[in-house]
Coordinates of C-alpha atoms in Angstrom, one line a residue:
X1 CA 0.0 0.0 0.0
X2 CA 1.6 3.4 -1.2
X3 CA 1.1 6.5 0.9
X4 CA -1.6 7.5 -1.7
X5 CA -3.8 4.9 -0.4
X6 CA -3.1 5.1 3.1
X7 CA -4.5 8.7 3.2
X8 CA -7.4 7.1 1.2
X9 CA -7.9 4.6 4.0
X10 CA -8.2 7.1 6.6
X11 CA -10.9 9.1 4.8
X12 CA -9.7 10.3 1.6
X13 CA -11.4 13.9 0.7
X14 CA -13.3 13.4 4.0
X15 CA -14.2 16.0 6.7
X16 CA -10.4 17.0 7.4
X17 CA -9.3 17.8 4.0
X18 CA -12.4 19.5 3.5
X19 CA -12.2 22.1 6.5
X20 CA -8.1 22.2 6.2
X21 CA -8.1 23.3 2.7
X22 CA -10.7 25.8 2.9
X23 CA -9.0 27.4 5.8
X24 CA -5.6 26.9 4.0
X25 CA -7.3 28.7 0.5
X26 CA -8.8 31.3 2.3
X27 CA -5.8 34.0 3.0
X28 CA -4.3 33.4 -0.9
X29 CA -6.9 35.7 -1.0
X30 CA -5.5 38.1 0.5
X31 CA -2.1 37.8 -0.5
X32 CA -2.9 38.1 -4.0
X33 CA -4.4 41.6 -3.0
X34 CA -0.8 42.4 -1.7
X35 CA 1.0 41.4 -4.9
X36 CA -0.5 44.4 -6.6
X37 CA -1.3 46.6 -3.9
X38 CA 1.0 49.6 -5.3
X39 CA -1.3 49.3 -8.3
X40 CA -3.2 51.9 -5.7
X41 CA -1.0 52.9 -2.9
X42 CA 1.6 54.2 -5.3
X43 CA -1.0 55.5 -7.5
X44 CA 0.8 58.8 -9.5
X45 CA -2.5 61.8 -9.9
X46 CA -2.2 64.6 -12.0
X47 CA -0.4 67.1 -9.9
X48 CA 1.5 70.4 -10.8
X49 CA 3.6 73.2 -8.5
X50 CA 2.0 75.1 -6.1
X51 CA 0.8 78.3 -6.8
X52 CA 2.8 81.1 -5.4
X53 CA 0.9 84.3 -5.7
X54 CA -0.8 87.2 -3.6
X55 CA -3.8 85.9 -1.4
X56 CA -5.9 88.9 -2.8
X57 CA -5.5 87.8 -6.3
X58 CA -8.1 87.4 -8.5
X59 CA -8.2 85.1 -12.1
X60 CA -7.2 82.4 -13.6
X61 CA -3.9 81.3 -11.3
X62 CA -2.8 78.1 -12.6
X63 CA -3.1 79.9 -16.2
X64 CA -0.6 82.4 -14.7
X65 CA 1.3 80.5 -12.7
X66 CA 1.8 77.5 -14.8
X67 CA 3.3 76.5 -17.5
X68 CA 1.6 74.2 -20.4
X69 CA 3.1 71.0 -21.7
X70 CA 2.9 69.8 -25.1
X71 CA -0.6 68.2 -24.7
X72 CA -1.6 72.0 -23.3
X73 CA -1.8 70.5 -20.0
X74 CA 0.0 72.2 -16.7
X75 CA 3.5 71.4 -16.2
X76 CA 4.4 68.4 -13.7
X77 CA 7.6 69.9 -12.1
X78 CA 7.7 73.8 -13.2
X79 CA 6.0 76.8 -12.7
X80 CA 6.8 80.3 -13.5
X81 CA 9.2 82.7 -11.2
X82 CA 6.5 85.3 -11.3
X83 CA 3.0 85.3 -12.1
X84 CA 2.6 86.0 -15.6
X85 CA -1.0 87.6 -16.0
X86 CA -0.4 88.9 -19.5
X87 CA -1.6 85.7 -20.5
X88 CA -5.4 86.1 -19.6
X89 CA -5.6 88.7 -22.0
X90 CA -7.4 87.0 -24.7
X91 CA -6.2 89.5 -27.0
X92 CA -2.5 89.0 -26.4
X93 CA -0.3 86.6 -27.9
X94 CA 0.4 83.4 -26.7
X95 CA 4.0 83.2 -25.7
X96 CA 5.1 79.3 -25.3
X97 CA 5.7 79.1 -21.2
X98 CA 9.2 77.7 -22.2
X99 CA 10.4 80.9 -23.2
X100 CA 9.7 82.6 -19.9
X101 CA 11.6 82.0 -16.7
X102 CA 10.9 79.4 -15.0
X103 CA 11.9 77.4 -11.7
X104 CA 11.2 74.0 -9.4
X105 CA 8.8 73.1 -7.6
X106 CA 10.5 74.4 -4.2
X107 CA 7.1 75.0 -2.6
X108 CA 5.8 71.3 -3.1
X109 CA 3.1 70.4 -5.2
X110 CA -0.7 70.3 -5.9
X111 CA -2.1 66.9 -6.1
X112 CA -5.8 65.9 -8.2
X113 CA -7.3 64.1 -5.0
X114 CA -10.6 63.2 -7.4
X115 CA -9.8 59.7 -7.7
X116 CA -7.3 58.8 -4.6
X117 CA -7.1 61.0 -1.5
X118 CA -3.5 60.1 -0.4
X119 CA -1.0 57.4 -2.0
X120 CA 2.6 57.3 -1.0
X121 CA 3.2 59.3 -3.8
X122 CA 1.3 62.3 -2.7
X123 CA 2.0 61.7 1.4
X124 CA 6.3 61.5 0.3
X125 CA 6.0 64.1 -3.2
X126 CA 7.2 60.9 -4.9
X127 CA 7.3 63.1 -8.3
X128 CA 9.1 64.7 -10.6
X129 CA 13.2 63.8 -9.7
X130 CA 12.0 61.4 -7.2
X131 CA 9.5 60.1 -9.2
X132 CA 11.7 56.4 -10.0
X133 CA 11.7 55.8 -6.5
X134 CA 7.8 54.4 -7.3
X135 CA 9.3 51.6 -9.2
X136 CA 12.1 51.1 -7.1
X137 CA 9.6 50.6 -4.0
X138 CA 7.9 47.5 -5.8
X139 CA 11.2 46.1 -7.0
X140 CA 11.9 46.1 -3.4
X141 CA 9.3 44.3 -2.5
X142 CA 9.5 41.5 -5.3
X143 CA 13.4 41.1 -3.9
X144 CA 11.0 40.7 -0.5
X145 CA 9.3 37.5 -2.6
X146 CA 12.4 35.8 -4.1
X147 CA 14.3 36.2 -0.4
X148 CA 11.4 34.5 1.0
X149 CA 10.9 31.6 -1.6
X150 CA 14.5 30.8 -0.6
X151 CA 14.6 31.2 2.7
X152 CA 11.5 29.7 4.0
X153 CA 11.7 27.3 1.6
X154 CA 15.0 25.9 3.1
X155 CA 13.7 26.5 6.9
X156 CA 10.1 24.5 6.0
X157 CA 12.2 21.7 4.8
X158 CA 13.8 22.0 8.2
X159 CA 11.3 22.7 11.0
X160 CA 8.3 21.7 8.9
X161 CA 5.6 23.8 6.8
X162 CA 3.3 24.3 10.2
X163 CA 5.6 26.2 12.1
X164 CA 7.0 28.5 8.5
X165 CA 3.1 28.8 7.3
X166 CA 2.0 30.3 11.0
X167 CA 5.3 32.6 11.5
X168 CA 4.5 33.7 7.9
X169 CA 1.1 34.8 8.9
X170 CA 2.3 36.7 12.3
X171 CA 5.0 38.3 9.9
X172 CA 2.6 39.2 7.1
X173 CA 0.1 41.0 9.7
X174 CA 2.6 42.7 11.2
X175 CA 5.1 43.9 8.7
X176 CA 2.0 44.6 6.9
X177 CA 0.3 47.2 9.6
X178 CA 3.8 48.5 10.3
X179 CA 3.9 49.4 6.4
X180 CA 0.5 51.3 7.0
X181 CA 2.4 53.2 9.7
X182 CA 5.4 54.2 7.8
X183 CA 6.4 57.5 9.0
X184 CA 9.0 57.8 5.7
X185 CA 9.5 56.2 2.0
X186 CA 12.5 54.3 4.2
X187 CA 10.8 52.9 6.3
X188 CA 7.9 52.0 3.8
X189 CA 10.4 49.8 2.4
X190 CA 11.9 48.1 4.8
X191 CA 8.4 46.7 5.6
X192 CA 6.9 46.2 2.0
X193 CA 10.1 44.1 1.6
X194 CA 9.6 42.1 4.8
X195 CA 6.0 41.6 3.2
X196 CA 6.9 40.2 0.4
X197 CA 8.9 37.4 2.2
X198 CA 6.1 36.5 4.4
X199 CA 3.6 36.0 0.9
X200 CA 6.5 33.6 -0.4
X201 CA 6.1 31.7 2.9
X202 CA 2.3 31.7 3.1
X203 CA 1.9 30.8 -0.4
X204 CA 4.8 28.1 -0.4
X205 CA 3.7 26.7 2.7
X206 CA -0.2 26.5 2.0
X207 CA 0.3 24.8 -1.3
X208 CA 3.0 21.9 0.4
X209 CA 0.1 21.4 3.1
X210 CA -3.1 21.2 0.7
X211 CA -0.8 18.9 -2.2
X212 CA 0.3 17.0 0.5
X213 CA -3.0 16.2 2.4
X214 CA -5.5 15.5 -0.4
X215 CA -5.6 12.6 -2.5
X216 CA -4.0 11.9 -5.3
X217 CA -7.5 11.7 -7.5
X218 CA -8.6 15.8 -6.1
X219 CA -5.2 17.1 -6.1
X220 CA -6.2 18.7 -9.2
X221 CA -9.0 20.2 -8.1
X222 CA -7.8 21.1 -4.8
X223 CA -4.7 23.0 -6.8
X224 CA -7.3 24.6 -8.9
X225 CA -8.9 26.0 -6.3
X226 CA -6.0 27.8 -4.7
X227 CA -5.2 28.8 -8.6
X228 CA -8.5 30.6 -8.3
X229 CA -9.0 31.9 -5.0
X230 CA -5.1 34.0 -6.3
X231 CA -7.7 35.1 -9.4
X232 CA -10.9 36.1 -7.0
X233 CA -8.1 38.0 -5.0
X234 CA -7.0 40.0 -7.8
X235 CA -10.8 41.0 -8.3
X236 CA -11.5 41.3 -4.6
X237 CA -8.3 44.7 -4.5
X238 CA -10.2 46.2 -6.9
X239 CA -13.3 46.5 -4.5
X240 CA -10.9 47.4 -1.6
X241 CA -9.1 49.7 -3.3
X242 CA -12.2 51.6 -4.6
X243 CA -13.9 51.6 -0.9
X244 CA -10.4 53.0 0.6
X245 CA -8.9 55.6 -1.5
X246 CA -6.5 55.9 1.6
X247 CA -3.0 53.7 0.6
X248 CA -2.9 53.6 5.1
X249 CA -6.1 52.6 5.1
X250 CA -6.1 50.0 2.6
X251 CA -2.8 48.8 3.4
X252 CA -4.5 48.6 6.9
X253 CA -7.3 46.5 5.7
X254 CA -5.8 43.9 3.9
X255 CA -3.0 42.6 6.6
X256 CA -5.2 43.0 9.4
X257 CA -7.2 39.6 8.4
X258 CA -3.5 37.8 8.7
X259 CA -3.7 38.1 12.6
X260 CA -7.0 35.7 12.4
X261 CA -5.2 33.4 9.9
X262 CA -2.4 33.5 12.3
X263 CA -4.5 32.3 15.4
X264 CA -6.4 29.7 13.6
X265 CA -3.1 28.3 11.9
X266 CA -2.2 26.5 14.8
X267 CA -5.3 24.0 14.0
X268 CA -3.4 22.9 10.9
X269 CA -1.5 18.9 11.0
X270 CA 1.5 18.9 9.9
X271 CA 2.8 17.2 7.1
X272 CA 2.2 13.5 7.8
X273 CA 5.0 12.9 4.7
X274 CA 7.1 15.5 6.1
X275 CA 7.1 14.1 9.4
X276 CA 8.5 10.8 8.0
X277 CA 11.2 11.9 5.5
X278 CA 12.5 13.9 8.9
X279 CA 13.2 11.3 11.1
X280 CA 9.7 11.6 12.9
X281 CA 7.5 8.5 12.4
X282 CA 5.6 8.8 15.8
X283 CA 4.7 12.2 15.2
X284 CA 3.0 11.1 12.1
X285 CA 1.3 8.7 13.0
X286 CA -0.1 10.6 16.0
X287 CA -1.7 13.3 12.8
X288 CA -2.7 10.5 11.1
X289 CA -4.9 9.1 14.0
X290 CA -6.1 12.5 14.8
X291 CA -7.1 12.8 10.6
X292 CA -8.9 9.5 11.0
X293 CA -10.6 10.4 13.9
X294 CA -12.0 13.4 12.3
X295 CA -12.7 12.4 9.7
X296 CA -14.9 9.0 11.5
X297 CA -11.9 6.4 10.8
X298 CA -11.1 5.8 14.4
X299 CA -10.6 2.2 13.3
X300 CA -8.6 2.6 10.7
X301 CA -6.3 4.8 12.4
X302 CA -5.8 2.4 15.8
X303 CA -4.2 0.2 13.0
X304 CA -1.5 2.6 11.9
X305 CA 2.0 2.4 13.4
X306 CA 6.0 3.6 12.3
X307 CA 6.5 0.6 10.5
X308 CA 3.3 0.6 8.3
X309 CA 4.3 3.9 7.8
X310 CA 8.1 3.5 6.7
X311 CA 6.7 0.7 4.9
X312 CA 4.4 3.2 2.7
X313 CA 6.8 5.9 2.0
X314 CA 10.0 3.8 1.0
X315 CA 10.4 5.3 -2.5
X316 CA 9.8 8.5 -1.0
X317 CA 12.7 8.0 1.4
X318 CA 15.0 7.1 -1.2
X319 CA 14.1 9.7 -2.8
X320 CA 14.8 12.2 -0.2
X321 CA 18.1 10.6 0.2
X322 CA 19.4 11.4 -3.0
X323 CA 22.3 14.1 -3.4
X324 CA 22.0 16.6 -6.3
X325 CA 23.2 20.2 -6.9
X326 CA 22.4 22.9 -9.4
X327 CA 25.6 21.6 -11.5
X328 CA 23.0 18.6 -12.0
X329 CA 21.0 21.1 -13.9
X330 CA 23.4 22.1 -16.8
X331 CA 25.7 18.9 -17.1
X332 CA 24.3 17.1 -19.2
X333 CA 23.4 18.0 -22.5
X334 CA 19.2 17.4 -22.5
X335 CA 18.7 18.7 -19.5
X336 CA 21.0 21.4 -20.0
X337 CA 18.9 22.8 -23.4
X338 CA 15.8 22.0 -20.8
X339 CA 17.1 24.1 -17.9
X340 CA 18.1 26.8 -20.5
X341 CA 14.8 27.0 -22.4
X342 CA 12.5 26.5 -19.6
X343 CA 14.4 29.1 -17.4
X344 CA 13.5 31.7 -20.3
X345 CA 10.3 31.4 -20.1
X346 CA 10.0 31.3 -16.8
X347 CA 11.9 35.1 -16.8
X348 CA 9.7 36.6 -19.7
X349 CA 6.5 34.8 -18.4
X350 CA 7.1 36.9 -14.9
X351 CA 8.8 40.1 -16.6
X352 CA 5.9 40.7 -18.9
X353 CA 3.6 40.2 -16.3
X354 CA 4.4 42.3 -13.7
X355 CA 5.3 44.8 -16.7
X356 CA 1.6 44.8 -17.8
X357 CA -0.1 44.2 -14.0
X358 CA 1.8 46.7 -12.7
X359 CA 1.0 49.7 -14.9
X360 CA -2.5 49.9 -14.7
X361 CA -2.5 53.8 -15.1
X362 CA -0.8 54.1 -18.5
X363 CA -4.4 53.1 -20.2
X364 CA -6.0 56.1 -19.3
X365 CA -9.2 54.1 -18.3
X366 CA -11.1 53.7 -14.7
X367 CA -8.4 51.8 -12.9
X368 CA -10.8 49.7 -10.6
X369 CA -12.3 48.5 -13.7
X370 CA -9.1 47.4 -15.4
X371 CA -8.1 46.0 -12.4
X372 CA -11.6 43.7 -12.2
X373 CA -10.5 43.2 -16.3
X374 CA -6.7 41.7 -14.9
X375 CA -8.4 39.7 -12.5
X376 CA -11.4 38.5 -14.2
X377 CA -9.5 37.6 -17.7
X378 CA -7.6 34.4 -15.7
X379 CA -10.4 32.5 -15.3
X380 CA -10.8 31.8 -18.9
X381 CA -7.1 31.4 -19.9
X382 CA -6.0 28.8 -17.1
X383 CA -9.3 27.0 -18.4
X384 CA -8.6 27.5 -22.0
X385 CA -4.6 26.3 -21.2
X386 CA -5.8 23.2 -19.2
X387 CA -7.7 22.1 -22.7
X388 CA -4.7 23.5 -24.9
X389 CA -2.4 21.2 -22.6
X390 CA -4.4 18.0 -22.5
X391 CA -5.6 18.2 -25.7
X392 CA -2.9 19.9 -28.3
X393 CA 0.3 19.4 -26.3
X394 CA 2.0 21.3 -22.8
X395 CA 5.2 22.6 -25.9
X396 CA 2.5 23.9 -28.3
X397 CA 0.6 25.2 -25.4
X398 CA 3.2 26.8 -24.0
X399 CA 5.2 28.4 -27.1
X400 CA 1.7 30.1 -28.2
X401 CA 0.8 31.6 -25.0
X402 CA 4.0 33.6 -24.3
X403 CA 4.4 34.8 -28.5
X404 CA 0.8 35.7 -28.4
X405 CA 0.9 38.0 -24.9
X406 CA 4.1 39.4 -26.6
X407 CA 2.6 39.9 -30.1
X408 CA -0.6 41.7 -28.2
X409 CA 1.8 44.0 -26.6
X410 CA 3.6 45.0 -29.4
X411 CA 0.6 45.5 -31.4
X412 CA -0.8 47.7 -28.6
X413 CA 2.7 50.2 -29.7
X414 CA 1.0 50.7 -32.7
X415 CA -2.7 51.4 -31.5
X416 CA -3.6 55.2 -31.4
X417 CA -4.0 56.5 -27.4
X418 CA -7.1 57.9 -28.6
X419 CA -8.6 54.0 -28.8
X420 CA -8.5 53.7 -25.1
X421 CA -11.2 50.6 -25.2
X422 CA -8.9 48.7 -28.2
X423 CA -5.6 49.1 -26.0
X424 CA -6.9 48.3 -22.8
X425 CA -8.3 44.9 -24.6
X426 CA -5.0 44.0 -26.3
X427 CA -3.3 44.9 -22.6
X428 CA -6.0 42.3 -21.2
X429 CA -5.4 39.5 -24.0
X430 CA -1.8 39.8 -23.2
X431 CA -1.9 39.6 -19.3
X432 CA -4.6 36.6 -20.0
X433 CA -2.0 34.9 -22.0
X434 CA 0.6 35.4 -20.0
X435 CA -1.9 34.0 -16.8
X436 CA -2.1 30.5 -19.5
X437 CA 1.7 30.6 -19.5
X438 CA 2.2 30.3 -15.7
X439 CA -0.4 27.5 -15.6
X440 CA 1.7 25.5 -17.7
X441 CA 5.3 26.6 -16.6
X442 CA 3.9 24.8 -13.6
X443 CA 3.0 21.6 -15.4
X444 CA 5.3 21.2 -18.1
X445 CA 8.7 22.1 -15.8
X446 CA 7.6 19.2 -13.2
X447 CA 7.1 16.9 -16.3
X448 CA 10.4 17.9 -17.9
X449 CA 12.6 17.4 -15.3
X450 CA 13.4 13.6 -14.3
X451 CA 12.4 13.1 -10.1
X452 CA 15.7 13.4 -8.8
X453 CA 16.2 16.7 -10.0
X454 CA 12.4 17.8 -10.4
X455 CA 12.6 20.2 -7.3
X456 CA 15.9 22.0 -7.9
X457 CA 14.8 22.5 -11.1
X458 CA 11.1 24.0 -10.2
X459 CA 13.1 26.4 -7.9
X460 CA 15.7 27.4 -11.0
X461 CA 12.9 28.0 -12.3
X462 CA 10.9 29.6 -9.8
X463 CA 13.8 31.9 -8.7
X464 CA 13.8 33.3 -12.4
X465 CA 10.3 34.4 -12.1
X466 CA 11.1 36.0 -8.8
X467 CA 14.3 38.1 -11.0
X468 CA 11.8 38.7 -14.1
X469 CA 9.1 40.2 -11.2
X470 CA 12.2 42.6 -9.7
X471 CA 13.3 44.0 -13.5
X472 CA 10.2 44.8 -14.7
X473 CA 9.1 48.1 -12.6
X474 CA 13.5 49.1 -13.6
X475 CA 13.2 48.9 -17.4
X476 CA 9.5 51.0 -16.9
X477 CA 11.1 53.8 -15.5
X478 CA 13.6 53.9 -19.2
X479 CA 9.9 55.0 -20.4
X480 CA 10.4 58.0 -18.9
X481 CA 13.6 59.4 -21.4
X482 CA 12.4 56.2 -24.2
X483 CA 8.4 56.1 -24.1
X484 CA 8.6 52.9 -26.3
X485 CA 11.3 51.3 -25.1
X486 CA 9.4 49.5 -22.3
X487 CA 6.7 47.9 -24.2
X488 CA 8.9 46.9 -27.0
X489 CA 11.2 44.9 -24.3
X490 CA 8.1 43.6 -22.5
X491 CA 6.7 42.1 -25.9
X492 CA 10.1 41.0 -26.9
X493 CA 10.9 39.0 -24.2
X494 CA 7.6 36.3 -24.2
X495 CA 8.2 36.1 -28.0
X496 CA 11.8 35.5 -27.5
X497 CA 10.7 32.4 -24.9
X498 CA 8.4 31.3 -27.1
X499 CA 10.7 30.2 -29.4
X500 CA 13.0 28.9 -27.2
X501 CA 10.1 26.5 -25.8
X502 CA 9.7 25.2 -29.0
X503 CA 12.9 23.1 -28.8
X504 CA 11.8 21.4 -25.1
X505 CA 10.8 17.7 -25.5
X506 CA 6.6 16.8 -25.4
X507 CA 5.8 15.5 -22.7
X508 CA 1.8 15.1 -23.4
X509 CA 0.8 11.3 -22.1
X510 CA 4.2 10.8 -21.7
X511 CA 5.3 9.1 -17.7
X512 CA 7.6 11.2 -15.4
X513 CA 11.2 10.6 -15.8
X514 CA 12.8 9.4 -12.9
X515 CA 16.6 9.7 -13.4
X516 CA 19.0 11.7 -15.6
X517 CA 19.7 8.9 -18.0
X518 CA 16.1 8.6 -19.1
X519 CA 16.2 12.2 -20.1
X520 CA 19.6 12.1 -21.9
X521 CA 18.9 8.6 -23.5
X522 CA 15.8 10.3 -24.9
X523 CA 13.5 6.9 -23.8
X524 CA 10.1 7.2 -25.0
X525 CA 8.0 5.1 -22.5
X526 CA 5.2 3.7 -23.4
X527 CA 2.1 5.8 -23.9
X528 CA -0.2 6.4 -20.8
X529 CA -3.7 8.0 -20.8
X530 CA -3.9 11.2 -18.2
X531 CA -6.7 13.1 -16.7
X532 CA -7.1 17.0 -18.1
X533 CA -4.8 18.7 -15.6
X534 CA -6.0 22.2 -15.0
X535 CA -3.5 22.9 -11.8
X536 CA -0.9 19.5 -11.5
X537 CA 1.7 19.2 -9.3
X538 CA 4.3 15.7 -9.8
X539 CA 4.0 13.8 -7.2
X540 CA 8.0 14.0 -6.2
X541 CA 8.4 17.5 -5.9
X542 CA 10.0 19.5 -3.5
X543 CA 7.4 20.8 -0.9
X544 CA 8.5 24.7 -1.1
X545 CA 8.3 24.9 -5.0
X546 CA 5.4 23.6 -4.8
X547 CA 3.6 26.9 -4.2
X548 CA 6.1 28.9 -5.5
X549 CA 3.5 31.2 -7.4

């Protein structure tokens, strides 16, 4: 009897799972909410110089005061040394604001508070010569995520995913309300980056203990249904940005919940399978008796003991036993071009997502609806790449997803910004393609890799996502001296990828590799039939890559 059906034994999908993975699915929620939080708190409003002239005055001051861009609009970061009412004479000529002196905003600036009434921008005057530092605040933060994938990821294999998931939760909630506190941009930072290590942890963690509870049959399903609460997430900020125009406020609201999460975390078993490959047998088989009791397999569980146990997890063990390196990764020739290709796509997948996600205001239109758009548009693409993948092929699948999100962003170069409804569309295609891309990076890198090197390579390849996510807000702020460079790099990228994923292997109906000679020897085994697989996860896979999102 495999572990598999031991857990089947005890209850399968019974009460248990049922309550652990809905309390498990619950804060991705949230954390999804933080991944694009600066979407509002580091919203940038019109804003111009303050107005320096008598209190008495009378007229038109911006007119006077101001100077006019190109578009005729008021000037971001000047104003004129003195008032220059010769301009509301109708009569008079119109003398381009350029040609008169003009100075720096010394005074501070004048922000439109008709959408958000205070964003970090606004509270810090993030504008004008500071106004990178936006960028550089969420490339902070995604440093915050690939930190955390690596170290909790080495600490849950150590002191178990429990412990990492529940500290995760304490440090979310509180780095979290600290960053609503910030009394400076410095200290905003420090926090948002200690943030974005505790989402790496909750996310990691909750995936290890849902995969590694359920079934084999549901695990499927129950992955899908984390996939998807990350989507509802996306479409729940939206709502909680448009009811708290505040960034404090907001960024108030959505860590508070992770005190709750925290207290209730310490109902959660730990990893029977985890228990085992640690040198723990009693332990799990205490958490297996208390499953079974729950869910009304007393009987069942009395029977358990270590040596059933160690008896049911022997590959697993080996496995676990097994010494490889990152060297593994590029020694051999096949799984060299895989770790190269794969790796690519990985990067662009992440890069061009975060470079579309994350920029929200460039489309001119009602940013709580694009938002909702962003969100909303996953749900048909990770359904529409589960059919690609079972039906067409995980390569074809893959390669078209990442050249079509980078054709639709090049295309949108092209599009007049007039034809705000036509850009905004090609910008949603692309970020929906790009949402098919990760649901198959997930897939086809655990079927590409043979077991012995599966997790090393899902955290190569996970740990290039994390470095595509920390790029992408740099190369935006180029826009500001080269306004096309960014989406011409952002398109490039995915298209670039693309191609490379056409020369990885198939791997549709094909069995899991298990060693490096398989891959390198090129074996073809026989042909299985497989289940459509909207969210899989191989069965041999490292527990913190597992979640790695």
């Amino acid at each position: 009897m495999t572990f598999a059906e031991l857990l089947d034994s005890i209850g399968g999908m019974g009460r248990f799972q049922i309550i652990h993975v809905a309390l498990l699915v619950i804060p991705v929620l949230m954390t999804a909410s933080h991944n694009l939080l600066q979407n509002f708190s580091a919203a940038v409003p019109g804003h111009h110089c303050q107005i320096r002239v008598a209190a008495n005055s009378t007229g038109d001051l911006l007119r006077v005061s101001i100077p006019m861009d190109g578009d005729w609009e008021p000037e971001k970061c000047r104003r004129f040394v003195t008032a220059q009412w010769q301009l509301l004479n109708p009569n008079a000529t119109v003398v381009n604001g350029t040609e008169m002196e003009t100075e720096p905003c010394t005074d501070g600036w004048t922000y439109d508070k008709s959408i958000f009434t205070n964003t970090i921008i606004m509270e810090w005057d993030l504008v004008c010569n500071l106004r990178t530092l936006g960028q550089m605040a969420q490339s902070i933060y995604m440093a915050g995520v690939l930190v955390g994938a690596l170290l909790f990821g080495s600490l849950a294999d150590r002191f178990g995913r429990k412990a990492l998931l529940s500290w995760s939760y304490l440090q979310m909630a509180v780095s979290g309300t600290c960053t609503a506190f910030s009394p400076n941009f410095t200290a905003y930072c420090i926090f948002r980056f200690l943030v974005g290590m505790a989402l790496s942890g909750i996310v990691l963690n909750c995936m290890s203990l849902v995969v590694e509870w359920v079934p084999t049959n549901v695990r499927t399903i129950a992955g899908t249904v984390v996939g998807y609460c990350a989507t509802i997430g996306q479409i729940v900020l939206a709502g909680l940005a448009y009811a708290l125009p505040d960034w404090r406020w907001l960024q108030f609201t959505a860590s508070m919940p992770f005190f709750i999460f925290f207290l209730y975390s310490w109902w959660f078993a730990e990893s029977a399978r985890w228990l085992v490959l640690s040198g723990k047998p009693d332990q799990a088989v205490q958490v297996l008796k208390k499953v079974a009791q729950i869910n009304r397999r007393k009987e069942e569980g009395d029977k358990l003991d270590t040596e059933v146990l160690k008896s049911n997890m022997q590959k697993e063990m080996a496995l676990a036993q097994s010494s490889y390196t990152l060297y593994s990764l590029v020694r051999t020739p096949n799984v060299r071009r895989i770790s190269c290709c794969i790796s690519s796509v990985w990067f662009a997948t992440s890069f061009a997502f975060y470079g579309l996600a994350m920029d929200l205001q460039h489309f001119g239109f009602n940013i709580y609806l694009i938002q909702v758009a962003f969100g909303s548009i996953d749900i048909p693409a990770k359904l529409g790449a589960a059919i690609g993948m079972s039906f067409i092929g995980r390569r074809f699948t893959q390669a078209a997803s990442v050249i079509l999100a980078g054709l639709a962003i090049l295309v949108n170069i092209f599009v007049p910004r007039e034809l705000k409804a036509l850009r905004t569309s090609l910008a949603v295609l692309g970020k929906g393609c790009l949402a098919s891309s990760f649901n198959c990076l997930y897939l086809y890198t655990g079927e590409l890799y043979p077991t012995v090197i599966r997790q090393t390579g899902m955290g190569l390849g996970s740990t290039m996502a994390r470095v595509g996510g920390i790029v992408a807000p740099v190369v935006r702020v180029t826009g500001e001296y080269f306004p096309y460079l960014p989406p011409i790099i952002y398109g490039t990228a995915p298209i670039i990828s693309g191609i490379a994923a056409i020369f990885l292997p198939e791997t549709l109906n094909v069995p899991l590799p298990d060693t490096i000679e398989e891959v390198e020897r090129g074996l073809v085994p026989p042909i299985v039939e497989r289940p459509m697989a909207i969210f899989h996860i191989p069965e041999y896979q490292s527990p913190w890559v597992r979640g790695n999102v």
